[in-house]
Amino acid sequence: MSDTSIDIEFHQLKVADVRPETDDSVSITLAIPEELSERFAHVPGQHLVIRRELDGDDVRRSYSICTAPGNGLRVGIKRIPDGAFSTWATTELAVGDVLEVMAPIGEFTVTCRPEVARNVVLVAAGSGITPILAMATTILRDEPASRVTLLYGNRTSRSIMFHEDLEALKNRHPERFRMIHVLSREPHEIPLFEGRIDGEKLRRMAGALIDVGSVDGWYLCGPLTMVEELTATLGELGVDGGRIHSELFFDQRIEAPPSTDAITDGAVETRVTIDGRTSVVHVDPAGPPLLDYARTARAEVPFACKGGMCATCKATVVEGEVTMAKNYALTADELSAGMILTCQAHPVGDGPLAISYDVHGGIGR
Ligand SMILES: Cc1cc2nc3c(=O)[nH]c(=O)nc-3n(C[C@H](O)[C@H](O)[C@H](O)COP(=O)(O)OP(=O)(O)OC[C@H]3O[C@@H](n4cnc5c(N)ncnc54)[C@H](O)[C@@H]3O)c2cc1C
């Protein structure tokens, strides 16, 4: 059984620092009490789920950690127009506020070993820089023979998050860290550095700036369109899928699911186990995803993005079968171990179905 179980508890953490990064983004440092330091130890690339009640809604969002392990716990938040959490966090959140935070999770990570000498390309757009900054800082610090190229897309130079941190990293490692900014709304004398980072741009860079064949790992973070396009282009350029790692912050194709009230005759009896206790819900295979039904019975069921991206809601199928609309977060190994993202899962067949949030992997479907 893989040891990837999620600590579903929310911990109260005090905001120790709020730093404006750009006109519409901040970075927030959280103070970790001594007794939680082990639980909040992170691997570069992981994120935190932060919960807040806003206008009576239980709002939960994922924010990636931008710091290297050992350098404290800091996240970067960029305001989305009309965004519930990001607007509050970038305008009202202040030092001394207490946030409810889950321990770090996520599989979009790098593990560093000092003897490794690798060539890594990191690609980020907008706030996608947050986990990428943690990765770059850690690789350059902990692997003295490794090289990092960062390809970072933004609208203008004013909208570059962590500008100072990135410059400082460049000054610390001028030989091993290469930073390429691509700006979509600012002209540049070299056209390659203008526009969006898309498949065509990557293809041209591969010819001029990046020796694709020598790259050991590609780490992509940003919106769905960028990640999908770059993954396809890298495949066309002959890069093995095992060298491409990605994380999505936003899936523009998410549609609001129907409500759990509309249960039809075909509802499948489903046992939901969490924290050692089992509850029964009746799930309409054509209705909302399993997560929504599970939450009607058990308030403690973990979730965050509801878009198949963050994996906070993962569980294991113990009996029966499900289908998933999307999966951007589980690996092939996790899938074959029976794991599912409950925010994307619907029963297949007449049931019965049983899922467990306590078991992560090891039970075949
Ligand atoms: C694994 C993971 C890690 C993440 N890490 C970070 C991070 O480090 N920094 C960060 O700023 N964000 C990060 N995000 C995104 C973050 O979790 C929120 O989705 C984002 O802040 C918007 O939340 P909101 O409540 O403000 O907007 P909502 O109220 O949820 O959305 C308001 C509107 O904006 C649209 N929208 C939502 N998110 C986006 C988006 N990212 N881009 C464009 N439109 C959007 C929605 O469709 C909706 O119409 C991460 C997401 C995931 C899944």
GROMACS .gro file of C-alpha atoms and ligand atoms in nm:
model
  418
    1MET     CA    1   0.000   0.000   0.000
    2SER     CA    2   0.141   0.339  -0.091
    3ASP     CA    3   0.187   0.582   0.196
    4THR     CA    4   0.015   0.880   0.039
    5SER     CA    5  -0.268   0.927   0.284
    6ILE     CA    6  -0.380   1.284   0.335
    7ASP     CA    7  -0.391   1.446   0.677
    8ILE     CA    8  -0.745   1.585   0.646
    9GLU     CA    9  -0.724   1.799   0.957
   10PHE     CA   10  -0.720   2.178   0.926
   11HIS     CA   11  -0.468   2.351   1.151
   12GLN     CA   12  -0.485   2.710   1.267
   13LEU     CA   13  -0.181   2.901   1.145
   14LYS     CA   14  -0.102   3.265   1.207
   15VAL     CA   15  -0.004   3.494   0.919
   16ALA     CA   16   0.346   3.620   1.000
   17ASP     CA   17   0.404   3.835   0.691
   18VAL     CA   18   0.210   3.969   0.391
   19ARG     CA   19   0.424   4.101   0.108
   20PRO     CA   20   0.287   4.267  -0.207
   21GLU     CA   21   0.443   4.092  -0.507
   22THR     CA   22   0.268   4.281  -0.790
   23ASP     CA   23  -0.036   4.511  -0.816
   24ASP     CA   24  -0.262   4.207  -0.794
   25SER     CA   25  -0.069   3.948  -0.596
   26VAL     CA   26   0.077   3.893  -0.251
   27SER     CA   27   0.294   3.637  -0.081
   28ILE     CA   28   0.200   3.524   0.266
   29THR     CA   29   0.427   3.367   0.525
   30LEU     CA   30   0.264   3.136   0.776
   31ALA     CA   31   0.408   3.082   1.123
   32ILE     CA   32   0.445   2.712   1.207
   33PRO     CA   33   0.433   2.629   1.577
   34GLU     CA   34   0.708   2.390   1.691
   35GLU     CA   35   0.460   2.104   1.750
   36LEU     CA   36   0.342   2.121   1.384
   37SER     CA   37   0.684   2.156   1.221
   38GLU     CA   38   0.701   1.791   1.118
   39ARG     CA   39   0.348   1.784   0.976
   40PHE     CA   40   0.415   2.098   0.776
   41ALA     CA   41   0.752   1.983   0.638
   42HIS     CA   42   0.715   2.001   0.259
   43VAL     CA   43   0.871   1.884  -0.064
   44PRO     CA   44   0.922   2.154  -0.332
   45GLY     CA   45   0.616   2.171  -0.557
   46GLN     CA   46   0.356   2.084  -0.292
   47HIS     CA   47   0.059   2.302  -0.204
   48LEU     CA   48  -0.157   2.390   0.096
   49VAL     CA   49  -0.536   2.379   0.108
   50ILE     CA   50  -0.660   2.689   0.290
   51ARG     CA   51  -1.015   2.717   0.418
   52ARG     CA   52  -1.210   3.029   0.498
   53GLU     CA   53  -1.576   3.108   0.550
   54LEU     CA   54  -1.666   3.388   0.309
   55ASP     CA   55  -2.025   3.520   0.294
   56GLY     CA   56  -2.145   3.203   0.464
   57ASP     CA   57  -1.969   2.970   0.216
   58ASP     CA   58  -1.702   2.716   0.314
   59VAL     CA   59  -1.438   2.828   0.059
   60ARG     CA   60  -1.132   2.605   0.012
   61ARG     CA   61  -0.852   2.677  -0.229
   62SER     CA   62  -0.508   2.534  -0.303
   63TYR     CA   63  -0.199   2.756  -0.290
   64SER     CA   64   0.146   2.629  -0.374
   65ILE     CA   65   0.441   2.678  -0.145
   66CYS     CA   66   0.709   2.903  -0.298
   67THR     CA   67   0.983   2.841  -0.044
   68ALA     CA   68   1.249   2.572  -0.040
   69PRO     CA   69   1.226   2.321   0.248
   70GLY     CA   70   1.388   2.471   0.557
   71ASN     CA   71   1.315   2.829   0.447
   72GLY     CA   72   0.975   2.867   0.615
   73LEU     CA   73   0.628   2.834   0.467
   74ARG     CA   74   0.524   3.100   0.214
   75VAL     CA   75   0.254   3.092  -0.053
   76GLY     CA   76   0.185   3.328  -0.343
   77ILE     CA   77  -0.171   3.435  -0.428
   78LYS     CA   78  -0.272   3.619  -0.744
   79ARG     CA   79  -0.608   3.796  -0.762
   80ILE     CA   80  -0.855   3.654  -1.014
   81PRO     CA   81  -1.128   3.899  -1.127
   82ASP     CA   82  -1.435   3.826  -0.909
   83GLY     CA   83  -1.241   3.546  -0.738
   84ALA     CA   84  -1.386   3.481  -0.393
   85PHE     CA   85  -1.074   3.374  -0.203
   86SER     CA   86  -0.801   3.549  -0.400
   87THR     CA   87  -0.977   3.887  -0.378
   88TRP     CA   88  -1.010   3.857  -0.002
   89ALA     CA   89  -0.652   3.733   0.040
   90THR     CA   90  -0.496   4.008  -0.173
   91THR     CA   91  -0.699   4.296  -0.027
   92GLU     CA   92  -0.799   4.216   0.332
   93LEU     CA   93  -0.575   3.944   0.473
   94ALA     CA   94  -0.332   4.092   0.728
   95VAL     CA   95  -0.045   3.996   0.956
   96GLY     CA   96  -0.180   3.832   1.271
   97ASP     CA   97  -0.487   3.679   1.097
   98VAL     CA   98  -0.534   3.309   1.157
   99LEU     CA   99  -0.592   3.076   0.861
  100GLU     CA  100  -0.721   2.719   0.859
  101VAL     CA  101  -0.464   2.519   0.666
  102MET     CA  102  -0.416   2.151   0.575
  103ALA     CA  103  -0.066   2.001   0.585
  104PRO     CA  104   0.124   2.014   0.250
  105ILE     CA  105   0.003   1.776  -0.023
  106GLY     CA  106   0.063   1.711  -0.392
  107GLU     CA  107   0.268   1.492  -0.620
  108PHE     CA  108   0.404   1.764  -0.851
  109THR     CA  109   0.738   1.755  -0.674
  110VAL     CA  110   1.112   1.721  -0.715
  111THR     CA  111   1.328   1.523  -0.478
  112CYS     CA  112   1.685   1.654  -0.468
  113ARG     CA  113   2.002   1.454  -0.414
  114PRO     CA  114   2.340   1.631  -0.392
  115GLU     CA  115   2.518   1.377  -0.616
  116VAL     CA  116   2.275   1.428  -0.905
  117ALA     CA  117   2.379   1.647  -1.200
  118ARG     CA  118   2.072   1.716  -1.409
  119ASN     CA  119   1.940   1.964  -1.659
  120VAL     CA  120   1.591   2.080  -1.569
  121VAL     CA  121   1.354   2.310  -1.756
  122LEU     CA  122   1.080   2.478  -1.554
  123VAL     CA  123   0.794   2.649  -1.736
  124ALA     CA  124   0.542   2.875  -1.562
  125ALA     CA  125   0.272   3.123  -1.652
  126GLY     CA  126   0.148   3.389  -1.406
  127SER     CA  127   0.095   3.252  -1.055
  128GLY     CA  128   0.217   2.913  -1.184
  129ILE     CA  129   0.560   3.039  -1.077
  130THR     CA  130   0.484   2.961  -0.712
  131PRO     CA  131   0.574   2.588  -0.697
  132ILE     CA  132   0.831   2.644  -0.972
  133LEU     CA  133   1.019   2.897  -0.757
  134ALA     CA  134   1.036   2.643  -0.475
  135MET     CA  135   1.171   2.383  -0.719
  136ALA     CA  136   1.431   2.616  -0.874
  137THR     CA  137   1.556   2.735  -0.534
  138THR     CA  138   1.583   2.383  -0.396
  139ILE     CA  139   1.750   2.223  -0.700
  140LEU     CA  140   2.009   2.502  -0.722
  141ARG     CA  141   2.075   2.489  -0.347
  142ASP     CA  142   2.078   2.112  -0.295
  143GLU     CA  143   2.224   1.985  -0.624
  144PRO     CA  144   2.546   2.182  -0.684
  145ALA     CA  145   2.604   2.022  -1.027
  146SER     CA  146   2.250   2.065  -1.166
  147ARG     CA  147   2.137   2.335  -1.409
  148VAL     CA  148   1.797   2.503  -1.427
  149THR     CA  149   1.630   2.697  -1.707
  150LEU     CA  150   1.316   2.890  -1.621
  151LEU     CA  151   1.075   2.991  -1.894
  152TYR     CA  152   0.829   3.235  -1.737
  153GLY     CA  153   0.530   3.390  -1.912
  154ASN     CA  154   0.352   3.706  -1.798
  155ARG     CA  155   0.157   3.996  -1.947
  156THR     CA  156   0.404   4.272  -1.860
  157SER     CA  157   0.719   4.309  -1.651
  158ARG     CA  158   0.505   4.468  -1.377
  159SER     CA  159   0.302   4.150  -1.346
  160ILE     CA  160   0.603   3.925  -1.278
  161MET     CA  161   0.553   3.764  -0.937
  162PHE     CA  162   0.858   3.702  -0.716
  163HIS     CA  163   1.068   3.930  -0.936
  164GLU     CA  164   1.317   4.007  -0.658
  165ASP     CA  165   1.345   3.644  -0.545
  166LEU     CA  166   1.412   3.536  -0.902
  167GLU     CA  167   1.676   3.804  -0.955
  168ALA     CA  168   1.843   3.707  -0.626
  169LEU     CA  169   1.845   3.343  -0.736
  170LYS     CA  170   2.004   3.445  -1.064
  171ASN     CA  171   2.271   3.644  -0.878
  172ARG     CA  172   2.343   3.351  -0.648
  173HIS     CA  173   2.375   3.100  -0.932
  174PRO     CA  174   2.469   3.293  -1.249
  175GLU     CA  175   2.632   2.991  -1.413
  176ARG     CA  176   2.362   2.734  -1.341
  177PHE     CA  177   2.037   2.933  -1.355
  178ARG     CA  178   1.902   3.072  -1.679
  179MET     CA  179   1.585   3.280  -1.675
  180ILE     CA  180   1.384   3.356  -1.988
  181HIS     CA  181   1.092   3.597  -1.958
  182VAL     CA  182   0.821   3.594  -2.224
  183LEU     CA  183   0.579   3.889  -2.208
  184SER     CA  184   0.249   3.892  -2.395
  185ARG     CA  185   0.174   4.265  -2.373
  186GLU     CA  186   0.516   4.423  -2.388
  187PRO     CA  187   0.715   4.451  -2.709
  188HIS     CA  188   1.067   4.306  -2.712
  189GLU     CA  189   1.339   4.358  -2.968
  190ILE     CA  190   1.367   3.980  -2.995
  191PRO     CA  191   1.026   3.844  -3.107
  192LEU     CA  192   1.094   3.508  -2.940
  193PHE     CA  193   1.047   3.678  -2.601
  194GLU     CA  194   0.713   3.832  -2.694
  195GLY     CA  195   0.371   3.667  -2.686
  196ARG     CA  196   0.237   3.364  -2.500
  197ILE     CA  197   0.429   3.050  -2.415
  198ASP     CA  198   0.259   2.805  -2.649
  199GLY     CA  199   0.358   2.504  -2.856
  200GLU     CA  200   0.495   2.715  -3.140
  201LYS     CA  201   0.707   2.929  -2.907
  202LEU     CA  202   0.848   2.621  -2.736
  203ARG     CA  203   0.931   2.466  -3.072
  204ARG     CA  204   1.123   2.778  -3.174
  205MET     CA  205   1.305   2.794  -2.842
  206ALA     CA  206   1.394   2.429  -2.877
  207GLY     CA  207   1.570   2.518  -3.199
  208ALA     CA  208   1.748   2.827  -3.064
  209LEU     CA  209   1.789   2.816  -2.686
  210ILE     CA  210   1.707   2.478  -2.536
  211ASP     CA  211   1.875   2.153  -2.629
  212VAL     CA  212   1.567   1.934  -2.582
  213GLY     CA  213   1.762   1.608  -2.599
  214SER     CA  214   1.978   1.705  -2.300
  215VAL     CA  215   1.686   1.792  -2.068
  216ASP     CA  216   1.629   1.540  -1.788
  217GLY     CA  217   1.302   1.682  -1.662
  218TRP     CA  218   1.033   1.929  -1.773
  219TYR     CA  219   0.807   2.084  -1.506
  220LEU     CA  220   0.508   2.280  -1.635
  221CYS     CA  221   0.268   2.486  -1.424
  222GLY     CA  222  -0.013   2.712  -1.535
  223PRO     CA  223  -0.355   2.700  -1.702
  224LEU     CA  224  -0.488   2.396  -1.885
  225THR     CA  225  -0.434   2.532  -2.236
  226MET     CA  226  -0.063   2.599  -2.179
  227VAL     CA  227   0.005   2.267  -2.008
  228GLU     CA  228  -0.183   2.066  -2.272
  229GLU     CA  229  -0.019   2.243  -2.563
  230LEU     CA  230   0.334   2.218  -2.427
  231THR     CA  231   0.291   1.852  -2.331
  232ALA     CA  232   0.176   1.773  -2.686
  233THR     CA  233   0.463   1.972  -2.842
  234LEU     CA  234   0.724   1.806  -2.620
  235GLY     CA  235   0.584   1.469  -2.728
  236GLU     CA  236   0.620   1.572  -3.093
  237LEU     CA  237   0.978   1.677  -3.019
  238GLY     CA  238   1.048   1.324  -2.899
  239VAL     CA  239   1.045   1.385  -2.522
  240ASP     CA  240   0.947   1.077  -2.325
  241GLY     CA  241   0.624   1.131  -2.125
  242GLY     CA  242   0.801   1.018  -1.807
  243ARG     CA  243   1.018   1.332  -1.821
  244ILE     CA  244   0.721   1.568  -1.834
  245HIS     CA  245   0.558   1.671  -1.505
  246SER     CA  246   0.277   1.920  -1.479
  247GLU     CA  247   0.031   2.085  -1.248
  248LEU     CA  248  -0.285   2.270  -1.338
  249PHE     CA  249  -0.406   2.573  -1.145
  250PHE     CA  250  -0.721   2.622  -1.343
  251ASP     CA  251  -0.936   2.426  -1.584
  252GLN     CA  252  -1.148   2.667  -1.786
  253ARG     CA  253  -1.375   2.378  -1.889
  254ILE     CA  254  -1.518   2.321  -1.539
  255GLU     CA  255  -1.896   2.337  -1.539
  256ALA     CA  256  -2.111   2.356  -1.225
  257PRO     CA  257  -2.247   2.005  -1.150
  258PRO     CA  258  -2.620   1.948  -1.094
  259SER     CA  259  -2.748   1.930  -0.736
  260THR     CA  260  -2.760   1.612  -0.524
  261ASP     CA  261  -3.133   1.667  -0.461
  262ALA     CA  262  -3.230   1.517  -0.795
  263ILE     CA  263  -3.194   1.147  -0.707
  264THR     CA  264  -3.343   0.917  -0.971
  265ASP     CA  265  -3.459   0.554  -0.949
  266GLY     CA  266  -3.118   0.430  -1.064
  267ALA     CA  267  -2.936   0.562  -0.757
  268VAL     CA  268  -2.647   0.336  -0.649
  269GLU     CA  269  -2.612   0.248  -0.282
  270THR     CA  270  -2.265   0.369  -0.183
  271ARG     CA  271  -2.077   0.317   0.142
  272VAL     CA  272  -1.841   0.601   0.227
  273THR     CA  273  -1.575   0.539   0.492
  274ILE     CA  274  -1.376   0.816   0.651
  275ASP     CA  275  -1.198   0.827   0.987
  276GLY     CA  276  -1.300   0.462   1.043
  277ARG     CA  277  -1.676   0.531   1.023
  278THR     CA  278  -1.899   0.430   0.732
  279SER     CA  279  -2.205   0.620   0.605
  280VAL     CA  280  -2.441   0.524   0.323
  281VAL     CA  281  -2.546   0.759   0.044
  282HIS     CA  282  -2.747   0.701  -0.274
  283VAL     CA  283  -2.564   0.824  -0.581
  284ASP     CA  284  -2.727   0.902  -0.914
  285PRO     CA  285  -2.475   0.790  -1.180
  286ALA     CA  286  -2.595   1.072  -1.407
  287GLY     CA  287  -2.592   1.331  -1.126
  288PRO     CA  288  -2.317   1.522  -0.950
  289PRO     CA  289  -1.986   1.353  -0.863
  290LEU     CA  290  -1.944   1.117  -0.566
  291LEU     CA  291  -1.780   1.390  -0.359
  292ASP     CA  292  -2.101   1.593  -0.345
  293TYR     CA  293  -2.300   1.296  -0.215
  294ALA     CA  294  -2.026   1.201   0.032
  295ARG     CA  295  -2.033   1.555   0.172
  296THR     CA  296  -2.409   1.536   0.234
  297ALA     CA  297  -2.339   1.254   0.482
  298ARG     CA  298  -1.996   1.347   0.618
  299ALA     CA  299  -1.888   1.707   0.661
  300GLU     CA  300  -1.523   1.611   0.713
  301VAL     CA  301  -1.474   1.472   0.360
  302PRO     CA  302  -1.167   1.653   0.220
  303PHE     CA  303  -1.181   1.856  -0.101
  304ALA     CA  304  -1.050   2.177  -0.255
  305CYS     CA  305  -1.044   2.252  -0.631
  306LYS     CA  306  -1.335   2.025  -0.740
  307GLY     CA  307  -1.178   2.021  -1.085
  308GLY     CA  308  -0.965   1.703  -1.080
  309MET     CA  309  -0.645   1.903  -1.027
  310CYS     CA  310  -0.540   1.912  -0.660
  311ALA     CA  311  -0.609   1.550  -0.546
  312THR     CA  312  -0.726   1.660  -0.201
  313CYS     CA  313  -1.044   1.448  -0.242
  314LYS     CA  314  -0.873   1.124  -0.339
  315ALA     CA  315  -1.009   0.795  -0.207
  316THR     CA  316  -0.994   0.427  -0.293
  317VAL     CA  317  -1.267   0.212  -0.446
  318VAL     CA  318  -1.312  -0.083  -0.209
  319GLU     CA  319  -1.608  -0.241  -0.393
  320GLY     CA  320  -1.773  -0.174  -0.727
  321GLU     CA  321  -1.662   0.043  -1.013
  322VAL     CA  322  -1.651   0.411  -1.099
  323THR     CA  323  -1.570   0.624  -1.399
  324MET     CA  324  -1.391   0.959  -1.381
  325ALA     CA  325  -1.472   1.257  -1.598
  326LYS     CA  326  -1.119   1.402  -1.565
  327ASN     CA  327  -0.795   1.327  -1.391
  328TYR     CA  328  -0.509   1.572  -1.391
  329ALA     CA  329  -0.363   1.460  -1.058
  330LEU     CA  330  -0.345   1.082  -1.008
  331THR     CA  331  -0.055   0.884  -1.153
  332ALA     CA  332  -0.095   0.559  -1.348
  333ASP     CA  333   0.026   0.366  -1.039
  334GLU     CA  334  -0.232   0.532  -0.817
  335LEU     CA  335  -0.508   0.457  -1.069
  336SER     CA  336  -0.412   0.092  -1.091
  337ALA     CA  337  -0.413   0.077  -0.710
  338GLY     CA  338  -0.783   0.172  -0.722
  339MET     CA  339  -0.751   0.537  -0.631
  340ILE     CA  340  -1.001   0.792  -0.759
  341LEU     CA  341  -1.065   1.164  -0.742
  342THR     CA  342  -1.409   1.172  -0.585
  343CYS     CA  343  -1.479   1.517  -0.733
  344GLN     CA  344  -1.471   1.351  -1.078
  345ALA     CA  345  -1.613   1.004  -1.002
  346HIS     CA  346  -1.952   0.853  -1.093
  347PRO     CA  347  -2.069   0.496  -1.028
  348VAL     CA  348  -2.070   0.243  -1.310
  349GLY     CA  349  -2.332  -0.035  -1.300
  350ASP     CA  350  -2.599  -0.102  -1.037
  351GLY     CA  351  -2.369  -0.122  -0.735
  352PRO     CA  352  -2.323  -0.163  -0.453
  353LEU     CA  353  -2.026   0.069  -0.436
  354ALA     CA  354  -1.788   0.132  -0.146
  355ILE     CA  355  -1.517   0.394  -0.124
  356SER     CA  356  -1.273   0.474   0.153
  357TYR     CA  357  -1.098   0.803   0.223
  358ASP     CA  358  -0.885   0.620   0.483
  359VAL     CA  359  -0.720   0.380   0.237
  360HIS     CA  360  -0.488   0.511  -0.030
  361GLY     CA  361  -0.402   0.244  -0.280
  362GLY     CA  362  -0.350  -0.127  -0.251
  363ILE     CA  363  -0.704  -0.247  -0.322
  364GLY     CA  364  -0.780  -0.349  -0.680
  365ARG     CA  365  -1.093  -0.222  -0.847
  366LIG     C1  366  -0.289   2.238  -0.709
  366LIG     C2  367  -0.322   2.386  -0.721
  366LIG     C3  368  -0.230   2.482  -0.679
  366LIG     C4  369  -0.260   2.619  -0.691
  366LIG     N1  370  -0.167   2.710  -0.652
  366LIG     C5  371  -0.193   2.843  -0.668
  366LIG     C6  372  -0.094   2.941  -0.632
  366LIG     O1  373   0.017   2.908  -0.587
  366LIG     N2  374  -0.125   3.073  -0.648
  366LIG     C7  375  -0.247   3.113  -0.699
  366LIG     O2  376  -0.270   3.234  -0.709
  366LIG     N3  377  -0.341   3.021  -0.735
  366LIG     C8  378  -0.317   2.889  -0.719
  366LIG     N4  379  -0.414   2.796  -0.753
  366LIG     C9  380  -0.547   2.846  -0.793
  366LIG    C10  381  -0.630   2.874  -0.665
  366LIG     O3  382  -0.650   2.752  -0.593
  366LIG    C11  383  -0.768   2.934  -0.694
  366LIG     O4  384  -0.834   2.855  -0.789
  366LIG    C12  385  -0.759   3.077  -0.743
  366LIG     O5  386  -0.694   3.159  -0.646
  366LIG    C13  387  -0.901   3.134  -0.769
  366LIG     O6  388  -0.978   3.122  -0.650
  366LIG     P1  389  -1.089   3.231  -0.618
  366LIG     O7  390  -1.169   3.182  -0.501
  366LIG     O8  391  -1.029   3.366  -0.604
  366LIG     O9  392  -1.176   3.234  -0.750
  366LIG     P2  393  -1.320   3.163  -0.773
  366LIG    O10  394  -1.421   3.239  -0.692
  366LIG    O11  395  -1.303   3.016  -0.751
  366LIG    O12  396  -1.341   3.188  -0.928
  366LIG    C14  397  -1.390   3.312  -0.981
  366LIG    C15  398  -1.392   3.306  -1.133
  366LIG    O13  399  -1.260   3.297  -1.187
  366LIG    C16  400  -1.242   3.178  -1.264
  366LIG     N5  401  -1.109   3.126  -1.221
  366LIG    C17  402  -1.083   3.050  -1.111
  366LIG     N6  403  -0.951   3.025  -1.100
  366LIG    C18  404  -0.893   3.087  -1.206
  366LIG    C19  405  -0.758   3.097  -1.250
  366LIG     N7  406  -0.655   3.040  -1.180
  366LIG     N8  407  -0.736   3.169  -1.363
  366LIG    C20  408  -0.837   3.229  -1.431
  366LIG     N9  409  -0.967   3.222  -1.393
  366LIG    C21  410  -0.994   3.151  -1.282
  366LIG    C22  411  -1.354   3.087  -1.224
  366LIG    O14  412  -1.395   3.003  -1.330
  366LIG    C23  413  -1.466   3.184  -1.186
  366LIG    O15  414  -1.535   3.225  -1.301
  366LIG    C24  415  -0.386   2.661  -0.743
  366LIG    C25  416  -0.480   2.564  -0.784
  366LIG    C26  417  -0.448   2.430  -0.774
  366LIG    C27  418  -0.550   2.329  -0.819
   0.00000   0.00000   0.00000
